[in-house]
Structures are given as structure tokens and as C-alpha cells.
mmCIF file of C-alpha atoms in Angstrom:
data_model
loop_
_atom_site.group_PDB
_atom_site.id
_atom_site.type_symbol
_atom_site.label_atom_id
_atom_site.label_comp_id
_atom_site.label_asym_id
_atom_site.label_seq_id
_atom_site.Cartn_x
_atom_site.Cartn_y
_atom_site.Cartn_z
ATOM 1 C CA UNK A 1 57.816 4.306 15.196
ATOM 2 C CA UNK A 2 55.203 6.963 15.661
ATOM 3 C CA UNK A 3 54.073 6.595 12.006
ATOM 4 C CA UNK A 4 53.644 2.883 12.483
ATOM 5 C CA UNK A 5 51.372 3.474 15.574
ATOM 6 C CA UNK A 6 49.270 5.902 13.624
ATOM 7 C CA UNK A 7 48.983 3.593 10.680
ATOM 8 C CA UNK A 8 48.154 0.592 12.953
ATOM 9 C CA UNK A 9 45.473 2.620 14.798
ATOM 10 C CA UNK A 10 43.862 3.765 11.456
ATOM 11 C CA UNK A 11 43.841 0.196 10.127
ATOM 12 C CA UNK A 12 42.285 -1.066 13.385
ATOM 13 C CA UNK A 13 39.656 1.709 13.209
ATOM 14 C CA UNK A 14 38.743 0.784 9.608
ATOM 15 C CA UNK A 15 38.503 -2.899 10.462
ATOM 16 C CA UNK A 16 36.210 -2.184 13.384
ATOM 17 C CA UNK A 17 34.002 0.046 11.220
ATOM 18 C CA UNK A 18 33.741 -2.680 8.510
ATOM 19 C CA UNK A 19 32.965 -5.408 11.121
ATOM 20 C CA UNK A 20 30.407 -3.209 12.880
ATOM 21 C CA UNK A 21 28.707 -2.062 9.669
ATOM 22 C CA UNK A 22 28.134 -5.561 8.277
ATOM 23 C CA UNK A 23 26.317 -7.944 10.595
ATOM 24 C CA UNK A 24 27.622 -11.495 10.562
ATOM 25 C CA UNK A 25 24.409 -12.879 9.181
ATOM 26 C CA UNK A 26 23.424 -10.125 6.778
ATOM 27 C CA UNK A 27 20.744 -11.161 4.330
ATOM 28 C CA UNK A 28 18.792 -9.622 1.607
ATOM 29 C CA UNK A 29 15.083 -9.107 2.101
ATOM 30 C CA UNK A 30 12.846 -11.468 0.207
ATOM 31 C CA UNK A 31 9.254 -10.693 -0.419
ATOM 32 C CA UNK A 32 6.367 -10.935 -2.985
ATOM 33 C CA UNK A 33 5.175 -7.946 -4.966
ATOM 34 C CA UNK A 34 2.051 -7.384 -7.006
ATOM 35 C CA UNK A 35 2.487 -7.864 -10.749
ATOM 36 C CA UNK A 36 0.914 -5.517 -13.219
ATOM 37 C CA UNK A 37 -1.240 -8.313 -14.521
ATOM 38 C CA UNK A 38 -2.746 -8.965 -11.168
ATOM 39 C CA UNK A 39 -3.292 -5.238 -10.684
ATOM 40 C CA UNK A 40 -5.057 -5.055 -14.067
ATOM 41 C CA UNK A 41 -7.279 -7.912 -13.194
ATOM 42 C CA UNK A 42 -8.196 -6.389 -9.767
ATOM 43 C CA UNK A 43 -8.984 -3.013 -11.369
ATOM 44 C CA UNK A 44 -10.998 -4.400 -14.299
ATOM 45 C CA UNK A 45 -13.083 -6.696 -12.067
ATOM 46 C CA UNK A 46 -13.713 -3.814 -9.636
ATOM 47 C CA UNK A 47 -14.916 -1.548 -12.397
ATOM 48 C CA UNK A 48 -17.022 -4.311 -14.021
ATOM 49 C CA UNK A 49 -18.574 -5.232 -10.755
ATOM 50 C CA UNK A 50 -19.550 -1.675 -9.883
ATOM 51 C CA UNK A 51 -20.755 -1.100 -13.517
ATOM 52 C CA UNK A 52 -23.039 -4.145 -13.225
ATOM 53 C CA UNK A 53 -24.543 -2.525 -10.115
ATOM 54 C CA UNK A 54 -25.017 0.830 -11.862
ATOM 55 C CA UNK A 55 -21.999 2.596 -10.450
ATOM 56 C CA UNK A 56 -19.134 4.293 -12.278
ATOM 57 C CA UNK A 57 -15.849 4.067 -10.314
ATOM 58 C CA UNK A 58 -12.196 4.947 -10.568
ATOM 59 C CA UNK A 59 -9.723 2.409 -9.180
ATOM 60 C CA UNK A 60 -6.177 2.631 -7.832
ATOM 61 C CA UNK A 61 -3.972 -0.327 -6.993
ATOM 62 C CA UNK A 62 -0.838 0.447 -4.905
ATOM 63 C CA UNK A 63 2.135 -1.765 -4.121
ATOM 64 C CA UNK A 64 3.851 -2.574 -0.854
ATOM 65 C CA UNK A 65 5.318 0.954 -0.510
ATOM 66 C CA UNK A 66 2.120 2.779 -1.377
ATOM 67 C CA UNK A 67 3.344 3.493 -4.960
ATOM 68 C CA UNK A 68 0.800 3.471 -7.716
ATOM 69 C CA UNK A 69 0.915 0.285 -9.792
ATOM 70 C CA UNK A 70 -2.269 0.995 -11.773
ATOM 71 C CA UNK A 71 -4.784 3.752 -11.744
ATOM 72 C CA UNK A 72 -7.845 3.951 -13.969
ATOM 73 C CA UNK A 73 -10.349 6.788 -14.124
ATOM 74 C CA UNK A 74 -13.574 5.096 -14.858
ATOM 75 C CA UNK A 75 -15.927 6.229 -17.562
ATOM 76 C CA UNK A 76 -18.328 8.960 -16.444
ATOM 77 C CA UNK A 77 -16.695 9.383 -13.061
ATOM 78 C CA UNK A 78 -16.286 12.704 -11.230
ATOM 79 C CA UNK A 79 -12.904 14.359 -11.398
ATOM 80 C CA UNK A 80 -12.247 13.738 -7.686
ATOM 81 C CA UNK A 81 -12.645 9.927 -7.934
ATOM 82 C CA UNK A 82 -9.110 9.259 -9.141
ATOM 83 C CA UNK A 83 -7.446 11.050 -6.223
ATOM 84 C CA UNK A 84 -9.997 9.624 -3.765
ATOM 85 C CA UNK A 85 -9.385 6.049 -4.956
ATOM 86 C CA UNK A 86 -5.645 6.515 -4.477
ATOM 87 C CA UNK A 87 -5.977 8.008 -0.985
ATOM 88 C CA UNK A 88 -8.248 5.127 0.054
ATOM 89 C CA UNK A 89 -5.787 2.564 -1.264
ATOM 90 C CA UNK A 90 -2.767 4.326 0.281
ATOM 91 C CA UNK A 91 -4.585 4.380 3.657
ATOM 92 C CA UNK A 92 -5.436 0.658 3.427
ATOM 93 C CA UNK A 93 -1.861 -0.170 2.642
ATOM 94 C CA UNK A 94 -0.331 2.125 5.160
ATOM 95 C CA UNK A 95 -2.466 0.810 8.102
ATOM 96 C CA UNK A 96 -2.711 -2.784 6.777
ATOM 97 C CA UNK A 97 -6.531 -2.685 7.188
ATOM 98 C CA UNK A 98 -9.609 -1.590 5.234
ATOM 99 C CA UNK A 99 -9.596 2.152 4.802
ATOM 100 C CA UNK A 100 -12.939 2.272 6.574
ATOM 101 C CA UNK A 101 -11.281 1.069 9.774
ATOM 102 C CA UNK A 102 -9.677 4.514 10.039
ATOM 103 C CA UNK A 103 -13.162 5.969 10.204
ATOM 104 C CA UNK A 104 -13.837 3.875 13.353
ATOM 105 C CA UNK A 105 -10.454 4.882 14.898
ATOM 106 C CA UNK A 106 -11.226 8.509 14.251
ATOM 107 C CA UNK A 107 -14.615 8.188 15.961
ATOM 108 C CA UNK A 108 -13.000 6.667 18.951
ATOM 109 C CA UNK A 109 -10.176 9.250 19.035
ATOM 110 C CA UNK A 110 -11.196 12.488 17.303
ATOM 111 C CA UNK A 111 -7.750 14.046 17.733
ATOM 112 C CA UNK A 112 -5.993 11.141 15.980
ATOM 113 C CA UNK A 113 -2.903 12.700 14.463
ATOM 114 C CA UNK A 114 -2.645 10.046 11.756
ATOM 115 C CA UNK A 115 -5.468 11.641 9.804
ATOM 116 C CA UNK A 116 -3.167 14.585 8.914
ATOM 117 C CA UNK A 117 -0.570 12.437 7.165
ATOM 118 C CA UNK A 118 -0.228 13.061 3.392
ATOM 119 C CA UNK A 119 -2.540 10.847 1.289
ATOM 120 C CA UNK A 120 -4.373 9.396 4.313
ATOM 121 C CA UNK A 121 -8.156 9.552 4.285
ATOM 122 C CA UNK A 122 -10.804 8.312 6.617
ATOM 123 C CA UNK A 123 -13.176 6.934 4.014
ATOM 124 C CA UNK A 124 -14.384 3.409 3.227
ATOM 125 C CA UNK A 125 -13.678 1.861 -0.144
ATOM 126 C CA UNK A 126 -10.214 0.174 -0.047
ATOM 127 C CA UNK A 127 -8.877 -3.124 1.098
ATOM 128 C CA UNK A 128 -5.362 -4.335 1.717
ATOM 129 C CA UNK A 129 -3.893 -7.020 -0.671
ATOM 130 C CA UNK A 130 -2.370 -9.811 1.360
ATOM 131 C CA UNK A 131 -0.291 -12.919 0.795
ATOM 132 C CA UNK A 132 -0.843 -14.843 4.017
ATOM 133 C CA UNK A 133 -0.507 -12.229 6.730
ATOM 134 C CA UNK A 134 1.899 -10.016 4.680
ATOM 135 C CA UNK A 135 0.352 -6.889 3.146
ATOM 136 C CA UNK A 136 1.843 -6.434 -0.389
ATOM 137 C CA UNK A 137 -0.463 -3.567 -1.541
ATOM 138 C CA UNK A 138 -4.052 -2.307 -1.562
ATOM 139 C CA UNK A 139 -6.850 -1.492 -3.957
ATOM 140 C CA UNK A 140 -9.316 1.386 -3.630
ATOM 141 C CA UNK A 141 -12.367 2.493 -5.535
ATOM 142 C CA UNK A 142 -14.263 5.741 -5.604
ATOM 143 C CA UNK A 143 -17.466 6.787 -7.314
ATOM 144 C CA UNK A 144 -20.205 4.516 -6.066
ATOM 145 C CA UNK A 145 -22.863 6.087 -3.830
ATOM 146 C CA UNK A 146 -21.180 5.116 -0.584
ATOM 147 C CA UNK A 147 -17.851 3.660 0.483
ATOM 148 C CA UNK A 148 -19.364 0.304 1.310
ATOM 149 C CA UNK A 149 -20.343 -0.151 -2.309
ATOM 150 C CA UNK A 150 -16.832 0.867 -3.411
ATOM 151 C CA UNK A 151 -15.420 -1.665 -1.006
ATOM 152 C CA UNK A 152 -17.791 -4.436 -2.190
ATOM 153 C CA UNK A 153 -16.465 -3.936 -5.750
ATOM 154 C CA UNK A 154 -12.884 -4.000 -4.600
ATOM 155 C CA UNK A 155 -13.548 -7.199 -2.752
ATOM 156 C CA UNK A 156 -14.839 -8.787 -5.989
ATOM 157 C CA UNK A 157 -11.556 -7.694 -7.650
ATOM 158 C CA UNK A 158 -9.466 -9.291 -4.828
ATOM 159 C CA UNK A 159 -11.654 -12.433 -4.861
ATOM 160 C CA UNK A 160 -10.940 -12.743 -8.660
ATOM 161 C CA UNK A 161 -7.149 -13.027 -7.944
ATOM 162 C CA UNK A 162 -7.237 -14.805 -4.563
ATOM 163 C CA UNK A 163 -5.762 -18.039 -6.033
ATOM 164 C CA UNK A 164 -2.735 -16.070 -7.348
ATOM 165 C CA UNK A 165 -2.027 -14.418 -3.929
ATOM 166 C CA UNK A 166 -0.275 -17.287 -2.326
#
């Protein structure tokens, strides 16, 4: 009799764990991700736009998790531009806003702890990539004489693929 009670209690506990662990309406997440071809178009257009304006830039395109999808060190760019373009893109993706917005937040709150996170940088030059209101990645550039010029080139890259981001 005692063995039956122990077995019954164990079975009831397992059933409860299974019921609690799996919500009744469990669903897989569904979302859009950047393709490599869109990333290539963004990067190439960014580089070409800056080149037409006399600037050599490196470009990084990151996906929804901040992972590098594409990274290009532009011709005649400084060695720091590849890392800087990544950090700008990562920042834009992480905070779902242009990387330059962190500059403004830091001015308003100089002790902002976010600035100390790995790969975060308060520097203009990257924009989030959105489908509607959902941020699915970001693109960043580095090498032009000023973050606003980097950002303008990235904007041209995003404008080039805007019809595909729906």
C-alpha cells in the first residue's frame, strides 16, 4: 500500500511539472530577419554614398540579436573603423534608436551606466533597421569626418532597401 502511495505521489508530481512547464497556449515566436542580400545592399550603398562624397568608410550590419551579418572594411580606412562601425551598429540595435541618441542621453545623465556595457558607444553613425515598429537589426558606418556624415551614408543604404523592409 505504501509503495502505491509513493508511486501515485511521484506520478502526480510529474504531471504537475509537465502541466506547469508548458503553457496551454504555447506558441513559437515568429519574426522577420535581415537577409544577407539586404545586408550587402545596405553596406554597398553606404560605402558608395560616402565615397561619392569623398569619404572612405567601413560598414557593419547587425541582426536582431546584435550579431554581425556583414562587415566590410572600406578601402583606405583607418584600422579603428571596422570596430567603431560595429559598436555603433550594436548600440543602435540594442537601444532601438540612432546611435547618436545615446550621446544626448549621456549629456543629460553623465553617470549613465549603460555606456559601460560591452560594445556600446556614444557616437553618431548608425541607424536601427525596422520592419514597421519592430527593430530587426542596425547598420553603422565609421570613417567619414563626423558621425553625422556616417549616419547620412547609412540612411542612403537603408533608403535603398526600404521597399524590402515590409
